[in-house]
mmCIF file of C-alpha atoms in Angstrom:
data_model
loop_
_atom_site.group_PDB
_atom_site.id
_atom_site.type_symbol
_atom_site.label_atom_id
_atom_site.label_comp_id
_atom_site.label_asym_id
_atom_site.label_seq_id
_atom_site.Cartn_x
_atom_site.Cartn_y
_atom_site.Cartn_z
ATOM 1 C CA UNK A 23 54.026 3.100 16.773
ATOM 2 C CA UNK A 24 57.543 3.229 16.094
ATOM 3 C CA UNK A 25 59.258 -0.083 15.427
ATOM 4 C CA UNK A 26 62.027 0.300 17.669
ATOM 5 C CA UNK A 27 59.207 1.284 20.557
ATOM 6 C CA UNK A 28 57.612 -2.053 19.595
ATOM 7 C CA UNK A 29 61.000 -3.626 19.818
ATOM 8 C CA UNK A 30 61.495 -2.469 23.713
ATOM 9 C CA UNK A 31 57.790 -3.245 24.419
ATOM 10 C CA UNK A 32 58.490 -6.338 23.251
ATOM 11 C CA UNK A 33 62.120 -7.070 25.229
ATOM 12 C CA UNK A 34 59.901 -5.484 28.495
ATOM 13 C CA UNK A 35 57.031 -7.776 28.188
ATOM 14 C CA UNK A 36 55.681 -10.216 31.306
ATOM 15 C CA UNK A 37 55.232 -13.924 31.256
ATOM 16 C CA UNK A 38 56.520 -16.223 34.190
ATOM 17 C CA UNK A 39 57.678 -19.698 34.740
ATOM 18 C CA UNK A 40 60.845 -20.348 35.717
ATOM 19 C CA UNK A 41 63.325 -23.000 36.594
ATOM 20 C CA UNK A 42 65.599 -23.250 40.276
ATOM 21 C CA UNK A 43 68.629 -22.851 41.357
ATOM 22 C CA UNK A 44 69.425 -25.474 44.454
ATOM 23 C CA UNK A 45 68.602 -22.030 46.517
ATOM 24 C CA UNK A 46 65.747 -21.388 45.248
ATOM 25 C CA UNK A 47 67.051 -18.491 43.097
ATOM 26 C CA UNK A 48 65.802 -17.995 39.514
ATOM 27 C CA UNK A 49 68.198 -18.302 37.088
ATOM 28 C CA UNK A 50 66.947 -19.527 33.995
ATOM 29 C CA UNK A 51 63.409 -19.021 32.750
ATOM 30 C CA UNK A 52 64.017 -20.508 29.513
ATOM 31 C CA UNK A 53 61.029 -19.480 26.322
ATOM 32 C CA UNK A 54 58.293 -19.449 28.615
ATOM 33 C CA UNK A 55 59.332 -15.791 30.189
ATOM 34 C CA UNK A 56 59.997 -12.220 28.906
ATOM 35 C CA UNK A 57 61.342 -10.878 31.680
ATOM 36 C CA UNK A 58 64.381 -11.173 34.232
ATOM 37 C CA UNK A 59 63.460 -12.259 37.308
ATOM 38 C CA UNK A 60 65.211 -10.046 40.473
ATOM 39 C CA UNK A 61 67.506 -12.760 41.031
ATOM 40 C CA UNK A 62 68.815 -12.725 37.413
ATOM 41 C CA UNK A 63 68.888 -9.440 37.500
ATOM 42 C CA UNK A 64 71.389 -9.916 40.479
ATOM 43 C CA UNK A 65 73.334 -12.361 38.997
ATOM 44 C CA UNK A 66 73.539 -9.979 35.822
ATOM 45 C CA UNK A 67 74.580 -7.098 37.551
ATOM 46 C CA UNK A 68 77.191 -9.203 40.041
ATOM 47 C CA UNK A 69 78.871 -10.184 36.592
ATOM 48 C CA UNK A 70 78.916 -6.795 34.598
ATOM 49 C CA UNK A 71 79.150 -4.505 37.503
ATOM 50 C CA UNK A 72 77.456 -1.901 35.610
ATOM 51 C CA UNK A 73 76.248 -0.774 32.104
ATOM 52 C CA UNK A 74 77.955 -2.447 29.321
ATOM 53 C CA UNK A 75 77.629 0.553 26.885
ATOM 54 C CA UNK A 76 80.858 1.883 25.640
ATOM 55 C CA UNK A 77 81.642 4.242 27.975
ATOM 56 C CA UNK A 78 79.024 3.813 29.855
ATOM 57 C CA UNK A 79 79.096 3.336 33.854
ATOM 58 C CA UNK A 80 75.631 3.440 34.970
ATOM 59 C CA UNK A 81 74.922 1.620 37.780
ATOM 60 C CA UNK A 82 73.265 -1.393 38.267
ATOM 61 C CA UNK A 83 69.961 0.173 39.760
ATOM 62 C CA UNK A 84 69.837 2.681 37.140
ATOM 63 C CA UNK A 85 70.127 -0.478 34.318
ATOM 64 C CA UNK A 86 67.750 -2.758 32.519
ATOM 65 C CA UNK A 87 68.277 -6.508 31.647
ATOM 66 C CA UNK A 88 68.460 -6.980 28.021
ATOM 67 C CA UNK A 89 68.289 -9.898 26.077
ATOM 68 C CA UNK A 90 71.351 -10.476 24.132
ATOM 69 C CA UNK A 91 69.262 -12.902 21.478
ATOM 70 C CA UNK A 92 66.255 -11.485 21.343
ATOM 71 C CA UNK A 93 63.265 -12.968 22.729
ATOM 72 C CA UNK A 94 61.323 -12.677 19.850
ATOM 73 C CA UNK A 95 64.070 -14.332 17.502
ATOM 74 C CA UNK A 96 64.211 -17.662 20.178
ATOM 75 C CA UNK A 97 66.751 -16.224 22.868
ATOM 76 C CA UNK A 98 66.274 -17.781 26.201
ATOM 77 C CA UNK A 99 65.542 -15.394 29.248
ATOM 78 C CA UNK A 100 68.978 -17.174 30.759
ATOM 79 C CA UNK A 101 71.758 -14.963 32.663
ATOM 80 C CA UNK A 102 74.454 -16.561 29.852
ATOM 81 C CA UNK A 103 71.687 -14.349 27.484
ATOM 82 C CA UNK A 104 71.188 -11.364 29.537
ATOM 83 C CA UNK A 105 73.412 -7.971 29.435
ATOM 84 C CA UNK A 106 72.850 -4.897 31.992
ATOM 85 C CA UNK A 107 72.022 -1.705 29.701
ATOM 86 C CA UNK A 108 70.948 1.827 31.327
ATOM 87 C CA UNK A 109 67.983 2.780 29.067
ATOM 88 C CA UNK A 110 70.001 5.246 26.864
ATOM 89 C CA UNK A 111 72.538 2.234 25.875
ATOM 90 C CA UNK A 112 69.332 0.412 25.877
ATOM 91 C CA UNK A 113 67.698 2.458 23.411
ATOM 92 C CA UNK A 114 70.716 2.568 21.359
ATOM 93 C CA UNK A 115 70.698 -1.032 20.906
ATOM 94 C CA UNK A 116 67.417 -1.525 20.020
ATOM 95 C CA UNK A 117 67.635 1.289 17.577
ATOM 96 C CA UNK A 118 71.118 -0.136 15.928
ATOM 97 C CA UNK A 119 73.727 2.516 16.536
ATOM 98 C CA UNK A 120 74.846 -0.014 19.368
ATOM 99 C CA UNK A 121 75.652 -3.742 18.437
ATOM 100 C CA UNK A 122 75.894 -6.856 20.723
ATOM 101 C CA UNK A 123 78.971 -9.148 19.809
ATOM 102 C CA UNK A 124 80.210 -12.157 21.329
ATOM 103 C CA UNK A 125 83.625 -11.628 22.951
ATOM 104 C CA UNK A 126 85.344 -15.056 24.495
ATOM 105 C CA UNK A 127 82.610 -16.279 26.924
ATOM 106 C CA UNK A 128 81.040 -12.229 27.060
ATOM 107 C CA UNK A 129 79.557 -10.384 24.974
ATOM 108 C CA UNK A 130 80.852 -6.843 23.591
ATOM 109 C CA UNK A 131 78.879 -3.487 23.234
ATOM 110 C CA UNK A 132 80.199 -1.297 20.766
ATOM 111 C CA UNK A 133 79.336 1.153 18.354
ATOM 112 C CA UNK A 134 77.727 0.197 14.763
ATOM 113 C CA UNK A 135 80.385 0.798 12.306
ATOM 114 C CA UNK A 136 77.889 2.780 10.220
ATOM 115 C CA UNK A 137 74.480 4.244 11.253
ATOM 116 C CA UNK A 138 71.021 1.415 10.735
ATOM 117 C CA UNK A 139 69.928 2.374 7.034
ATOM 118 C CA UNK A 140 66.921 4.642 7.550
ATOM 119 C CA UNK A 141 63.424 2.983 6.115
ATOM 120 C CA UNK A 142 60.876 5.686 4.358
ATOM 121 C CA UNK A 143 57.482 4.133 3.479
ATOM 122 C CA UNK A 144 56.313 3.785 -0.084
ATOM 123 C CA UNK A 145 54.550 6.073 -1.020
ATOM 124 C CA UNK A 146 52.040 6.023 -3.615
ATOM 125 C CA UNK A 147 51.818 8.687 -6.355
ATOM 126 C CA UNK A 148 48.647 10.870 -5.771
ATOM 127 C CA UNK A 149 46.011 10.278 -8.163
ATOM 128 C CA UNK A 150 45.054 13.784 -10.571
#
């Protein structure tokens, strides 16, 4: 498998606990979840209004939650950590050609200044 399929796997996967708003709304879920709840999501998508890709304007429905700080690397599944993607800016993300960068109290999407360096596996000189 790919590593940037095992990266998106990863951002997609399902644990849940989660902490309250007063109502009742689930806004931060902290380490102990993977994914947005619906209510994040809402929140999410009430503050970027649609995908954050450069050029992008997907709407909400058609968008993902993505976690700005990975969860794998110790980012919280928080709305202050979430972005709304559409799964093309999405992929591009995960895959590097798209970066993540904080701007004032946001965060930025924009394009990598130069493409991810492609990785080739070792390979070991056949034996004669």
């Amino acid at each position: 498998m790919p590593a940037a399929v095992a990266a998106r796997i990863l951002c997609d996967g399902h644990v849940q606990v989660a902490a309250l708003d007063p109502d009742g709304h689930v806004l931060e879920l902290g380490r102990a979840a993977r994914l947005f709840s619906a209510a994040q999501r809402r929140a999410i998508a009430l503050r970027d209004g649609a995908c954050r890709g450069p050029g992008c304007s997907a709407p909400p429905a058609w968008c993902e939650a993505h976690h700005v700080q990975s969860w794998q690397a110790g980012g919280a599944t928080d709305v202050a950590n979430g972005l709304l993607l559409c799964t093309r800016c999405h992929h591009e993300v995960h895959s590097g050609r798209l970066r993540v960068s904080r701007q004032g109290s946001g965060w930025r999407v924009h394009r990598a200044l130069a493409p991810p360096p492609r990785r080739h596996l070792a390979r070991e000189p056949l034996a004669v």
